[in-house]
Each structure stands twice: as C-alpha cells, then as structure tokens.
Coordinates of C-alpha atoms and ligand atoms in Angstrom, one line a residue:
X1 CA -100.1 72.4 142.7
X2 CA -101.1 68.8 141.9
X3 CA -98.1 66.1 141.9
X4 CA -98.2 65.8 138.2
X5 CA -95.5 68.6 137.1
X6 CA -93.2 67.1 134.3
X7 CA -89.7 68.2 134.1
X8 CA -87.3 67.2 131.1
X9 CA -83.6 67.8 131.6
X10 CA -80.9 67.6 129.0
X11 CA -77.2 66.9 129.7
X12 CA -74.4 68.0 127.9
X13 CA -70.7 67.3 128.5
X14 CA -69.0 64.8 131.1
X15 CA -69.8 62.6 133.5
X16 CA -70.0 65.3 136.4
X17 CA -73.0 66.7 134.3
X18 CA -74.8 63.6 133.9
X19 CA -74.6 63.3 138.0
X20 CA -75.6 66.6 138.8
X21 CA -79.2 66.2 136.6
X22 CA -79.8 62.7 138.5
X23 CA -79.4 64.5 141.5
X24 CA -81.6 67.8 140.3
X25 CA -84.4 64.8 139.3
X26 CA -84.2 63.6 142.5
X27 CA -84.5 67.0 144.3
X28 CA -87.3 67.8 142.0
X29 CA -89.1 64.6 142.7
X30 CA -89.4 65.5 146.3
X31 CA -91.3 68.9 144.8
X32 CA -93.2 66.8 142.7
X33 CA -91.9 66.9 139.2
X34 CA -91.8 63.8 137.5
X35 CA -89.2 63.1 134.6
X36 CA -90.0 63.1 131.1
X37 CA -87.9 62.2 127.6
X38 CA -90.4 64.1 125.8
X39 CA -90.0 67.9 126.0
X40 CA -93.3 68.7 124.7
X41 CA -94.9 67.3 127.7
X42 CA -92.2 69.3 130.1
X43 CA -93.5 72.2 132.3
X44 CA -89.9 72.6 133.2
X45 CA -87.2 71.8 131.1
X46 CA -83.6 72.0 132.0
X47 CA -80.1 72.3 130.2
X48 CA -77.3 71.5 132.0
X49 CA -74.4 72.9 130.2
X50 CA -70.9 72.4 129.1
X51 CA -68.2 75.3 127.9
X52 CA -65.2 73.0 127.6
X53 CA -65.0 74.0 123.9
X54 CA -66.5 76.3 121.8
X55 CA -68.9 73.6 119.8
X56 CA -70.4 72.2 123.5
X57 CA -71.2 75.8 124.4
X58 CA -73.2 76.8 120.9
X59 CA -75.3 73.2 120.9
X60 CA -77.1 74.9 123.8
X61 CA -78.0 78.0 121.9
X62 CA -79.5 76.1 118.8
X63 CA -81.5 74.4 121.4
X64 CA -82.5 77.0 123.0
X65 CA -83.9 78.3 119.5
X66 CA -86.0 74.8 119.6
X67 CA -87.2 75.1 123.3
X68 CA -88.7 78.5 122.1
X69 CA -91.0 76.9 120.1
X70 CA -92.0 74.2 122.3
X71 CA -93.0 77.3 125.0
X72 CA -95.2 79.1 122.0
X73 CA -96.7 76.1 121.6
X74 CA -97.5 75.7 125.3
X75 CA -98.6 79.1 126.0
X76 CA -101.2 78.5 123.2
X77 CA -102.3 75.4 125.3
X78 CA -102.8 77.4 128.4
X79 CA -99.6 75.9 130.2
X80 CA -96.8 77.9 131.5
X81 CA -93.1 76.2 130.2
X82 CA -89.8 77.4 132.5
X83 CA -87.1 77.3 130.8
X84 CA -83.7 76.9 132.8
X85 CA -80.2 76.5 132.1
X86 CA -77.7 75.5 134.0
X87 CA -74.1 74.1 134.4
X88 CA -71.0 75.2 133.2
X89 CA -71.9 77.7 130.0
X90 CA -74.3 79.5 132.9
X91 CA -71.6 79.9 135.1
X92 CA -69.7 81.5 132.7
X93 CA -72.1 83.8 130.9
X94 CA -74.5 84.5 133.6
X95 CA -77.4 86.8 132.7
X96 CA -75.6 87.6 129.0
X97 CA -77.9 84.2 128.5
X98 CA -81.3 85.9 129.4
X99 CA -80.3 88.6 126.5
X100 CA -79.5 86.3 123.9
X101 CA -82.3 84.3 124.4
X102 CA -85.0 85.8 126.5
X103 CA -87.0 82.4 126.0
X104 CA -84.3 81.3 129.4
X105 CA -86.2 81.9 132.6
X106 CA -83.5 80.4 135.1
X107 CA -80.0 81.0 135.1
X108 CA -77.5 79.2 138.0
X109 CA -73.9 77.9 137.6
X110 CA -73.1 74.0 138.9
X111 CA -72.3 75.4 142.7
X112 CA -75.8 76.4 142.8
X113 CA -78.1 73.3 141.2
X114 CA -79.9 72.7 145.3
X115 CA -81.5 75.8 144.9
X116 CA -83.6 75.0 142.1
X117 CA -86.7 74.6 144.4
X118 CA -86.1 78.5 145.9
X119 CA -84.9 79.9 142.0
X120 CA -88.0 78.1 140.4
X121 CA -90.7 79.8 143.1
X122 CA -89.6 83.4 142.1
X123 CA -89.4 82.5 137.9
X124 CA -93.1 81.3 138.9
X125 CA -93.8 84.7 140.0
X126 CA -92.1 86.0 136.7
X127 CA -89.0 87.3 137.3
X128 CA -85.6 86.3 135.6
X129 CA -83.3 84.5 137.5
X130 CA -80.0 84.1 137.8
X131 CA -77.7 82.3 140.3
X132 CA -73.7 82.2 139.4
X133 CA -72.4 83.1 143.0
X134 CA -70.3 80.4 144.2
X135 CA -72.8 78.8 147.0
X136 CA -70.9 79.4 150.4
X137 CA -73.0 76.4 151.9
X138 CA -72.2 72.6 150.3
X139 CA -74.8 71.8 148.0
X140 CA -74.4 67.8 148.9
X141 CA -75.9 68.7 152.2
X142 CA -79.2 69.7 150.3
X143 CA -79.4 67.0 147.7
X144 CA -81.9 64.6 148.2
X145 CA -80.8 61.3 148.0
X146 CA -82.4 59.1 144.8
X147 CA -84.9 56.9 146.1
X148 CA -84.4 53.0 145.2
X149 CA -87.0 53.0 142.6
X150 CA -84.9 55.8 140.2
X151 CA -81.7 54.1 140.9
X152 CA -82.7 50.9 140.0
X153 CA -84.1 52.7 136.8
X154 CA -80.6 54.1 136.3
X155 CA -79.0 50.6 136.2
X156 CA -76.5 48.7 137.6
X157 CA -73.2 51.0 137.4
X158 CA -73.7 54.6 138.7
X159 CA -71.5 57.4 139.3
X160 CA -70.7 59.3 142.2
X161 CA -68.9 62.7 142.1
X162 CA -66.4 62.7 145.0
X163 CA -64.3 65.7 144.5
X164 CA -65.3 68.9 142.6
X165 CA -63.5 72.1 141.0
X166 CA -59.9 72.0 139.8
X167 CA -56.9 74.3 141.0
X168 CA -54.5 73.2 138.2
X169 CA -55.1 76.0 135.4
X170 CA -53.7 74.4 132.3
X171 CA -53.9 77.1 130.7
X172 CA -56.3 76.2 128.0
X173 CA -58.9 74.9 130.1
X174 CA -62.6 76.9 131.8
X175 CA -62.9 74.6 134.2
X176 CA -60.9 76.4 136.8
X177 CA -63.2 79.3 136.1
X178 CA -66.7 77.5 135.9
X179 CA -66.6 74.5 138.4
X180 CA -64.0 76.9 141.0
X181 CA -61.6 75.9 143.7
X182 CA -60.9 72.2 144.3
X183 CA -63.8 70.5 147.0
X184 CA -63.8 66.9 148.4
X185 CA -66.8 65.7 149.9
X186 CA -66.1 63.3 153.4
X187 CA -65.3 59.6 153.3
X188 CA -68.3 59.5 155.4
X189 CA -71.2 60.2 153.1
X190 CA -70.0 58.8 149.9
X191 CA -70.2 55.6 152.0
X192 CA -73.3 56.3 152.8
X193 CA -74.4 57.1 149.2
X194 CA -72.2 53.8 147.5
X195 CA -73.9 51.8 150.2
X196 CA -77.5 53.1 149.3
X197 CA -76.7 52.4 145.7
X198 CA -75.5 48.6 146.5
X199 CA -79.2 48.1 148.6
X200 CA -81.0 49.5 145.5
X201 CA -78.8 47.0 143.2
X202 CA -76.1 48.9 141.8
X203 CA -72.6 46.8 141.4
X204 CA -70.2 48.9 139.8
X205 CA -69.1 52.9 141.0
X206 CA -67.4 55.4 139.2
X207 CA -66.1 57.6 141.3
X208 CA -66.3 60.9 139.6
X209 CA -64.2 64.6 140.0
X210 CA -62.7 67.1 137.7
X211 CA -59.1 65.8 139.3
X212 CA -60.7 63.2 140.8
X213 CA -56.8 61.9 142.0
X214 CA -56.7 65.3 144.0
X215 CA -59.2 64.1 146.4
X216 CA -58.6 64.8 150.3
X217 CA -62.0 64.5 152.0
X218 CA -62.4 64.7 155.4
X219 CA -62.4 60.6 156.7
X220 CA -62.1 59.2 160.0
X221 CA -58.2 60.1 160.9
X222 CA -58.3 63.1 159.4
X223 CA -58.0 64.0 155.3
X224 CA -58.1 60.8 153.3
X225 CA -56.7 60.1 149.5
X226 CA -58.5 58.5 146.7
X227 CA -56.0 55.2 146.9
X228 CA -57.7 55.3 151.1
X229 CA -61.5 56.2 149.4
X230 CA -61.1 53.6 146.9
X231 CA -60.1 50.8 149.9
X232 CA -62.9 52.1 151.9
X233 CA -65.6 51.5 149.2
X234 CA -64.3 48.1 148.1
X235 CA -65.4 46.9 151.4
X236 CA -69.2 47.8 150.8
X237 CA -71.2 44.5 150.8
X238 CA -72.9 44.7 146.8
X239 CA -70.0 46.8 145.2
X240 CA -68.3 44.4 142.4
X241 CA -66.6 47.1 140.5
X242 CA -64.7 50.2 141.3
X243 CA -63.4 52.3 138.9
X244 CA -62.2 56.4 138.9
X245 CA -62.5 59.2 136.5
X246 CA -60.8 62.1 135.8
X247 CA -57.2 61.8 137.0
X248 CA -54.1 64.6 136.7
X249 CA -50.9 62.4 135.9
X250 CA -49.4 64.9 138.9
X251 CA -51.9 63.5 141.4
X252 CA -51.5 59.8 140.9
X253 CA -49.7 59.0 144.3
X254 CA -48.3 56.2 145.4
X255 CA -51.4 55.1 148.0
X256 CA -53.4 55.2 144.8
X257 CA -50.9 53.2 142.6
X258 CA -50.7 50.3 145.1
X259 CA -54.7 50.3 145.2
X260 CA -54.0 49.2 141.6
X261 CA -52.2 46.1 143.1
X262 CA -54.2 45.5 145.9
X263 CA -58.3 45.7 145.0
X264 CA -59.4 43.1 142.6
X265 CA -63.0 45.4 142.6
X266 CA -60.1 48.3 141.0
X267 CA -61.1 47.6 137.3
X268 CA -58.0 47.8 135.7
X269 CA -58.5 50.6 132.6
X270 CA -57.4 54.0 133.7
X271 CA -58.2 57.3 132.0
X272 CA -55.0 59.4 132.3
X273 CA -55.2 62.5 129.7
X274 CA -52.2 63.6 128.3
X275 CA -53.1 66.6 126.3
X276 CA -49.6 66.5 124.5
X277 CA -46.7 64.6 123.8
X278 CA -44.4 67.4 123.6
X279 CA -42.8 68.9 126.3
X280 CA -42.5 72.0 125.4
X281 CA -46.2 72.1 125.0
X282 CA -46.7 70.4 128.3
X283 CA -45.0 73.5 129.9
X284 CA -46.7 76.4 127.8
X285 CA -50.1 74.4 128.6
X286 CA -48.8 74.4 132.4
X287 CA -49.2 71.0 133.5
X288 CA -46.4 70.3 135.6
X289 CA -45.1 67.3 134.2
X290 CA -43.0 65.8 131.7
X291 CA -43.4 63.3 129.0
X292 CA -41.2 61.2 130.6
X293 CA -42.5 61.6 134.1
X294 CA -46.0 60.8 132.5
X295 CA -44.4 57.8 131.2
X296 CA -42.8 56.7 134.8
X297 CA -46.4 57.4 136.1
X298 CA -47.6 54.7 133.1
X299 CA -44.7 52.5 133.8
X300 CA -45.4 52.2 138.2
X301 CA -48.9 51.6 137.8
X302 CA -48.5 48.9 134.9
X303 CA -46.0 47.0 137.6
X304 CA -48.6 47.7 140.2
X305 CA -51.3 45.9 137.7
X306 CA -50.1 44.2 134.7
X307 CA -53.3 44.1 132.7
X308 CA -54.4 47.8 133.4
X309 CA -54.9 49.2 130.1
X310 CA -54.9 53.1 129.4
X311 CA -57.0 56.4 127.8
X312 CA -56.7 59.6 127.3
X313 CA -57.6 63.2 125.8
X314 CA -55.5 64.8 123.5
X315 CA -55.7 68.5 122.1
X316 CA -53.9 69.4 118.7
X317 CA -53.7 73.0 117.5
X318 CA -52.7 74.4 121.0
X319 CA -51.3 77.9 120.0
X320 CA -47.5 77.5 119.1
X321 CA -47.5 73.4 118.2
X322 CA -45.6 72.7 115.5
X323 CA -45.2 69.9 113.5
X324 CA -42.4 68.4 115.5
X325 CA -44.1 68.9 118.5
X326 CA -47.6 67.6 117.1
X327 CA -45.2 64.4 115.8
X328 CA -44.4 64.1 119.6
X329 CA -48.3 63.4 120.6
X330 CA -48.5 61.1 117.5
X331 CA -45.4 59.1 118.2
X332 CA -46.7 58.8 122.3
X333 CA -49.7 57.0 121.4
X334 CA -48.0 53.9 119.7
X335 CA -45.2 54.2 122.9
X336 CA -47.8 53.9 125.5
X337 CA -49.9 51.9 123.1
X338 CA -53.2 53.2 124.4
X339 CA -56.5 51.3 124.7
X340 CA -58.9 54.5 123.1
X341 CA -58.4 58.0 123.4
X342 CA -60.5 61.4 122.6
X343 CA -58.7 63.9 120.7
X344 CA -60.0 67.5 120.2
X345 CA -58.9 70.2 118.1
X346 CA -57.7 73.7 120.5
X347 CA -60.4 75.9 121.3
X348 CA -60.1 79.4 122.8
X349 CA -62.0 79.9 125.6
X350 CA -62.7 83.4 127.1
X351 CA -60.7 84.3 130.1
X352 CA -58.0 81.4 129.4
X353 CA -54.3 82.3 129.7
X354 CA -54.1 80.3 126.0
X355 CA -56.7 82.3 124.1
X356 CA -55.0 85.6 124.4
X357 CA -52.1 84.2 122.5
X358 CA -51.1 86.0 119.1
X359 CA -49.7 82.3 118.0
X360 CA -52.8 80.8 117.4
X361 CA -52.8 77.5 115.2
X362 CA -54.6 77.7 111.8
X363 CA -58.4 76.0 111.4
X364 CA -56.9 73.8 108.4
X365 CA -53.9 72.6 110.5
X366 CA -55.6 71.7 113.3
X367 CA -57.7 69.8 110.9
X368 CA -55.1 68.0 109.4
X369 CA -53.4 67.3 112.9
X370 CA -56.2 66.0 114.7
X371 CA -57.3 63.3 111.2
X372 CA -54.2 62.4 111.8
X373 CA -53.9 61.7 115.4
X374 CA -57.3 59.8 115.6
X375 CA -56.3 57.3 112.2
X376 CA -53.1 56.6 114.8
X377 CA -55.6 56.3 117.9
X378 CA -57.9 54.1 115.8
X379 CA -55.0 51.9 114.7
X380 CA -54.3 51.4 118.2
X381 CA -58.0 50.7 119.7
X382 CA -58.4 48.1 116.9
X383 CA -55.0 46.3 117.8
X384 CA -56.1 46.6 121.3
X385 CA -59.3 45.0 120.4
X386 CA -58.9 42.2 118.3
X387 CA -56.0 41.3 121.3
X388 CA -58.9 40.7 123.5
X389 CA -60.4 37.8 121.0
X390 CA -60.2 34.5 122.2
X391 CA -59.6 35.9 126.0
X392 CA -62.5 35.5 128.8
X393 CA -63.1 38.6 130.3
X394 CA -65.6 39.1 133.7
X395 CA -68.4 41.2 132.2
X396 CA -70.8 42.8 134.3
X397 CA -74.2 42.6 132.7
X398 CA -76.3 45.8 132.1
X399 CA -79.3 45.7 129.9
X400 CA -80.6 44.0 126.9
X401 CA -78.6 44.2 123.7
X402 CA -78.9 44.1 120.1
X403 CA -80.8 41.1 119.3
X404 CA -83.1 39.2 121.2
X405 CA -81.9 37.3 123.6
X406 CA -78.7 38.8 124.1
X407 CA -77.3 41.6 127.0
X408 CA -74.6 43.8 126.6
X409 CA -72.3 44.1 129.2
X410 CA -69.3 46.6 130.1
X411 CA -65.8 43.9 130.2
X412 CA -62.9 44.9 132.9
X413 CA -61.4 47.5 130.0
X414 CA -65.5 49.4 129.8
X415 CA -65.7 47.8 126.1
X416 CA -69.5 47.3 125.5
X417 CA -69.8 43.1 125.0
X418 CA -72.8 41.8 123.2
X419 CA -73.6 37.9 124.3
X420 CA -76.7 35.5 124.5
X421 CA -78.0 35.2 128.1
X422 CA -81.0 35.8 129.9
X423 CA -82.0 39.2 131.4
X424 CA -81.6 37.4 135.0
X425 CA -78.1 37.8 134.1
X426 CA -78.5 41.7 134.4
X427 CA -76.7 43.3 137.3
X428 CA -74.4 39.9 137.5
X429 CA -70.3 39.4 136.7
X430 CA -70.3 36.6 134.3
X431 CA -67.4 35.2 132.5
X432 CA -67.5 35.7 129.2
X433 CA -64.9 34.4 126.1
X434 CA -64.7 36.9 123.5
X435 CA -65.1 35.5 119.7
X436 CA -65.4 38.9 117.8
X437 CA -63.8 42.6 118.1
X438 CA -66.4 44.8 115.8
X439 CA -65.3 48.7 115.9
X440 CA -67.6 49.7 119.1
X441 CA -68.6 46.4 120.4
X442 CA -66.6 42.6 121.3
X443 CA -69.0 39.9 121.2
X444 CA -68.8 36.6 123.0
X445 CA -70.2 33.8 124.4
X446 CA -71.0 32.6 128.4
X447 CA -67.7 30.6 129.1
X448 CA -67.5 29.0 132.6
X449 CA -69.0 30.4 135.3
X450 CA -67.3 33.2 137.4
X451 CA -68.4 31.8 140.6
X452 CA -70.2 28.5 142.3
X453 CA -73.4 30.7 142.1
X454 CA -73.1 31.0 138.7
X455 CA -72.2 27.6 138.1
X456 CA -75.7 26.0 139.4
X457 CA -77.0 29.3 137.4
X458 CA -75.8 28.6 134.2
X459 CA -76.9 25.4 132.7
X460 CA -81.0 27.4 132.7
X461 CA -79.7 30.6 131.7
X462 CA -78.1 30.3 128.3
X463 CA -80.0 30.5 125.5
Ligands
5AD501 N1 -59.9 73.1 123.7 C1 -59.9 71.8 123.3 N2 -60.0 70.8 124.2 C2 -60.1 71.1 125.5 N3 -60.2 70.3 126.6 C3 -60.2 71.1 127.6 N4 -60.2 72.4 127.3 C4 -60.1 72.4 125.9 C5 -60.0 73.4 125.0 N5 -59.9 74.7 125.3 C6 -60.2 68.8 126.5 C7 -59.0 68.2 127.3 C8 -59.7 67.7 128.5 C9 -61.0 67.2 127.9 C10 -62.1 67.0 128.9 O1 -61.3 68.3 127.1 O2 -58.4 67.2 126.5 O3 -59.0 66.6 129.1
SF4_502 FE1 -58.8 71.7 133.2 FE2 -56.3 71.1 133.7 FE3 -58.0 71.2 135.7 FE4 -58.2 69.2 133.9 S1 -56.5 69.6 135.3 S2 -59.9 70.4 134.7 S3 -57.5 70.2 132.1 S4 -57.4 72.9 134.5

C-alpha cells in the first residue's frame, strides 16, 4: 500500500467521543491514513457513535444511508470505500448494524477502537467485522501518541480522557451498558500525555471521564483522586488552564473541593448535572443524592471559590414527573442561578431500568416541560452574561474570530470572547475587559496586560 490512504471520521456525542477519533487518527497515521473533511475522497470513513438518546442514535443511520452513495460512487471509480462504525450505538447493537445497513463493513464498541489496524486487515479481505467484547487488555497501552504536528493542528486547549465507564446506573442512562465498568488510567501517563501536549503548545486541559470525579488511578503512593490528579497536572511547565468534565454531585470530595481553593490553573466553571430538581425523581432516577445535598455540594465549593460559576443537564419527561415535580427542576435553576445548562427531553433507551416503566410521560408534555425549562435556563445565561460586562476576564486565545483582525478566545467561565488582537496572541492568557454580552458570544477589548511579558507585548500587538 502507498502512504496516501485517506480516512474521514465523524464524531457524534461528547467529549469522550471527540478524544477517542483524535486518538484513532493518530493510530491510523502510523498505518498511513491521512485525515480528510471531505468524505468523498475517504477510503475509510469512520462513525464514532453516541446512543445517549434516541435522536443521537438514528443521525447515524440517515448517514449511513448517505455513505452508501459515496461507496457506489467509489466502486464506479475503481476504489474500494470501508465503512466502519464505531462507539457507543456499536456497542450496543453490535452486528444488528451490518443487517440494517449492509453498506457497514466494521463494527467495534469504544473498549475496542486500538484494534482498528487488526479489524480493518480482515474487512480488506472482505469479511464483516464486528468487535463489541469488552477488550481484556487497556486500550491506552496501544494508542499512539499524537505527534506535535496534529496537536498543534488541534489547537491550544485539548482534552484528555482520564477515567472511563460509569458504575452509577441512573436508571435512565446506557452508558453503564455501552462504555462498562468504571476504569482510571495512572497518574503516571496522563502526565506524560499533559506534558507532551504542553511541548507541542497546548495551554489549557480538560480532563475528560463519564464520572470523571470518580477517578482513582494508580499514582505514586498508591490510588490517587481527581482533587491529587488535578494538583499533579497544575505543576506541568506550559499548562495555564485546568479544567474537568463530567462530574457526579456524589463524587465531589472534599480533596477535590479544596483544589477549587487552592489552583489558580482550576478555571473556576464547573459542570455538575442535576438531572432533576425533585427529589422524588432523584430517587426513582437512582442517583443517590438529594436536592439539598446537591445544594451543600454547590454551597462548599462556592466558599472554596467564590467566583466558580455552574452547569448542568437536565432531563424532563422522566416517567412519573409531574407537574409539581417538573416545578421543582424549574424553581432549582433560578436557586442555584446557573451559568448555562442543556436540557433534554426523557428518552427510553433499551435495556434501562426507566424504559420498562408503564408511567411513561406524554410526547406533548415533555414538549411543553422542556420549552419551558430552557426559556428559565436562557433567562438565567443572559443575566449571567450581561453580569460579565464591564469585568476583565483572563482569556486564553484560540484562533481567529469573526472579523479580521480579531481572535476569539474561551474567558475563565468557557464563554467564547471575540476581541481585536493579533494572531501572535493565539495560544496566550490575555486580559481582556468585556464591553458586550451577545447571546453566544461577549466581546471585548485588550485591557492591561496579564503579565510583564505581555506588557512589553502589547503596545505592537493591538490593532
Ligand atoms: N434521555 C434523555 N437524556 C438523557 N441523558 C442521559 N440519558 C438520557 C436519556 N435516556 C442526558 C443526561 C446526561 C446527559 C449527558 O444526557 O442529562 O447528563
Ligand atoms: Fe449515566 Fe448516571 Fe453514569 Fe452519568 S452517572 S454516565 S447519567 S449512569
């Protein structure tokens, strides 16, 4: 084979999904794929999946209808087009995929993603493949690292998944079922992997888990926590920013709450989903906590950091929420007076304790409800917004923006902020005052240099 094999891959879903392709791209590099936006070009293409809900499962089969064409059209070229999918709605349906749309060559569930190399040699030789068993080897020990060219190409915030897998089973939620038992990788090589990222240029790390807070990889004196991971990384020469992503309200232990307090690199925004503001809905969706425990949880880490600002996800519709219950989640959002939030409306999902339930919500209800909640979650991510005018926020810059001459940059709370600088600015932590809140954007202008550096910077730099 010549070194010229193009592979496109397509990511659906979170954040975990959007690592795992970077690190299939980087695997396949080293077999001599190249990456490509353009699927038409691809000799392989890949989709890595997401089954959280209903809707993120069936986008994969209307694509699937689209890649069909795009492998007629190749085979009338004379070039052979793989097809694989991967990733959550693969672990779950397995081979059912290959009959409802024999265009899929490759099957294999997120445990399994390193084997791509062996799976792809015997589709080559025509057969259908399909990989869902739970790998008993750990697939980071077969990952090839990015090299510096593709993470610089990436940018200057990255993620990097820490932890894997969930053992909580709310009990409207797959992820149990298609990500499986909960996996920490060592202190030892996400160090090595944050600090490779800082030599090729990245500043700011998410670290990345289903119940990322749950963490308790291997470190030096034994198991470590995220609030010991997150002290560890701040010390990496490069690394500006820290942040985490996704935490369980349960898991957020007091180590981690004073890391709040203590790291400065700790951005301070946290994503804590809630799902409900009713209690008894918080015990039918099994997720051992209270709305008042929730709230403490809130409360400890706002005295830890003052500033820190929250998210969340809410569902509506769960079977058996009723209005008072659904006025419970509504009234929650004004109390903590959150930042942003997603809300989604309650989707079965096969194999879920919740979907079996004879008490299932109505469509138009859930409708209603979730309108509702996001008018209330809109409310408060304007107020929150237009609170920020007039403020100077460190923003770390990321890539051009808008209009020439300006970059758009993340601020402390991850809202994109448009400003004039020059692109030598990119990949630096500038201080920026804030003029304007527009509904997905702040704009604002340099204000005095963050550092010394920045100060002799400056002056040649705004335009
Ligand atoms: N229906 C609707 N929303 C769901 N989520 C998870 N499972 C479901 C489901 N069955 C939401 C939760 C979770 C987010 C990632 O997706 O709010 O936090
Ligand atoms: Fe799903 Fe609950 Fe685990 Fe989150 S904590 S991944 S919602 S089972």
């Amino acid at each position: 084979m010549d070194g010229t094999r193009k592979l496109h891959i397509k990511s659906y879903g979170c954040q975990m999904n959007v690592y795992d392709s970077q690190r299939m791209t980087d695997m396949m590099a080293r077999e001599g794929f190249e990456e490509t936006a353009a699927p038409e070009t691809a000799d392989l293409i890949v989709l890595n999946t997401c089954h959280i809900r209903e809707k993120a499962a069936e986008k994969v089969y209307s694509e699937l209808g689209r890649i069909r064409q795009l492998k007629q059209a190749a085979a009338r070229e004379g070039r052979k087009l793989l097809v694989a999918v991967a990733g959550c709605v693969a672990q779950a349906e397995g081979k059912e995929i290959i009959r409802r749309a024999p265009v899929v060559d490759l099957v294999f569930g997120p445990q399994n993603y390193h084997r791509l190399p062996d799976l792809l040699a015997q589709a080559e030789r025509g057969a259908k493949v399909v990989d869902t068993e739970f790998a008993v080897e750990d697939k980071f020990d077969h990952l090839a690292p990015a090299s510096a060219a593709a993470t610089r190409a990436r940018g200057v915030s990255a993620f990097v998944t820490v932890q894997e897998g969930c053992d909580k089973f709310c009990t409207f939620c797959v992820v149990p079922y298609t990500r499986g038992a909960e996996v920490s990788r060592p202190v030892a090589t996400i160090v090595a992997e944050v600090e490779r990222l800082a030599g090729a240029g990245v500043r700011e790390v998410t670290l990345i888990g289903q119940n990322v807070n749950a963490y308790h990889g291997e470190g030096p004196d034994g198991p470590s926590t995220l609030g010991r991971l997150l002290r560890r990384v701040a010390e990496i020469p490069g690394i500006a920013r820290l942040r985490y992503t996704t935490s369980h309200p349960r898991d957020m232990e007091a180590s981690l709450i004073a890391a709040h307090g203590d790291l400065p690199a700790l951005m301070p925004q946290l994503h804590l989903p809630l799902q409900s503001g009713s209690d008894g809905i918080l015990a039918q969706m099994h997720r051992r906590h209270s709305r008042a425990e929730y709230l403490d949880v809130i409360a400890r880490l706002r005295k830890a950091r003052p500033d820190i600002a929250f998210t969340s996800d809410f569902i509506v519709g769960f079977p058996g929420e009723t209005e008072d219950d659904f006025r419970a989640t509504l009234s929650i959002v004004d109390e903590v007076g959150y930042a942003g939030a997603f809300s989604f409306k309650y989707s079965p999902r096969p194999g879920t304790p919740a979907a079996e339930r004879d008490d299932q919500v109505e469509e138009a209800v859930k409708v209603e409800r979730l309108a509702r909640l996001q008018a209330a979650i809109d409310r408060r991510q304007s107020i929150f917004n237009e609170q920020c005018v007039g403020r100077t926020f460190d923003v770390l810059f990321e890539k051009a923006g808008r209009r020439d001459g300006q970059l758009v940059g993340r601020s402390p709370y991850l809202q994109p902020v448009q400003a004039m600088a020059r692109a030598a600015l990119i990949g630096e932590v500038v201080a920026v005052t804030i003029s304007e809140a527009g509904t997905n954007s702040l704009f604002g202008t340099l204000a005095r240099p963050a550092s010394s550096r920045h100060r002799a910077q400056l002056a040649s730099l705004e335009t």
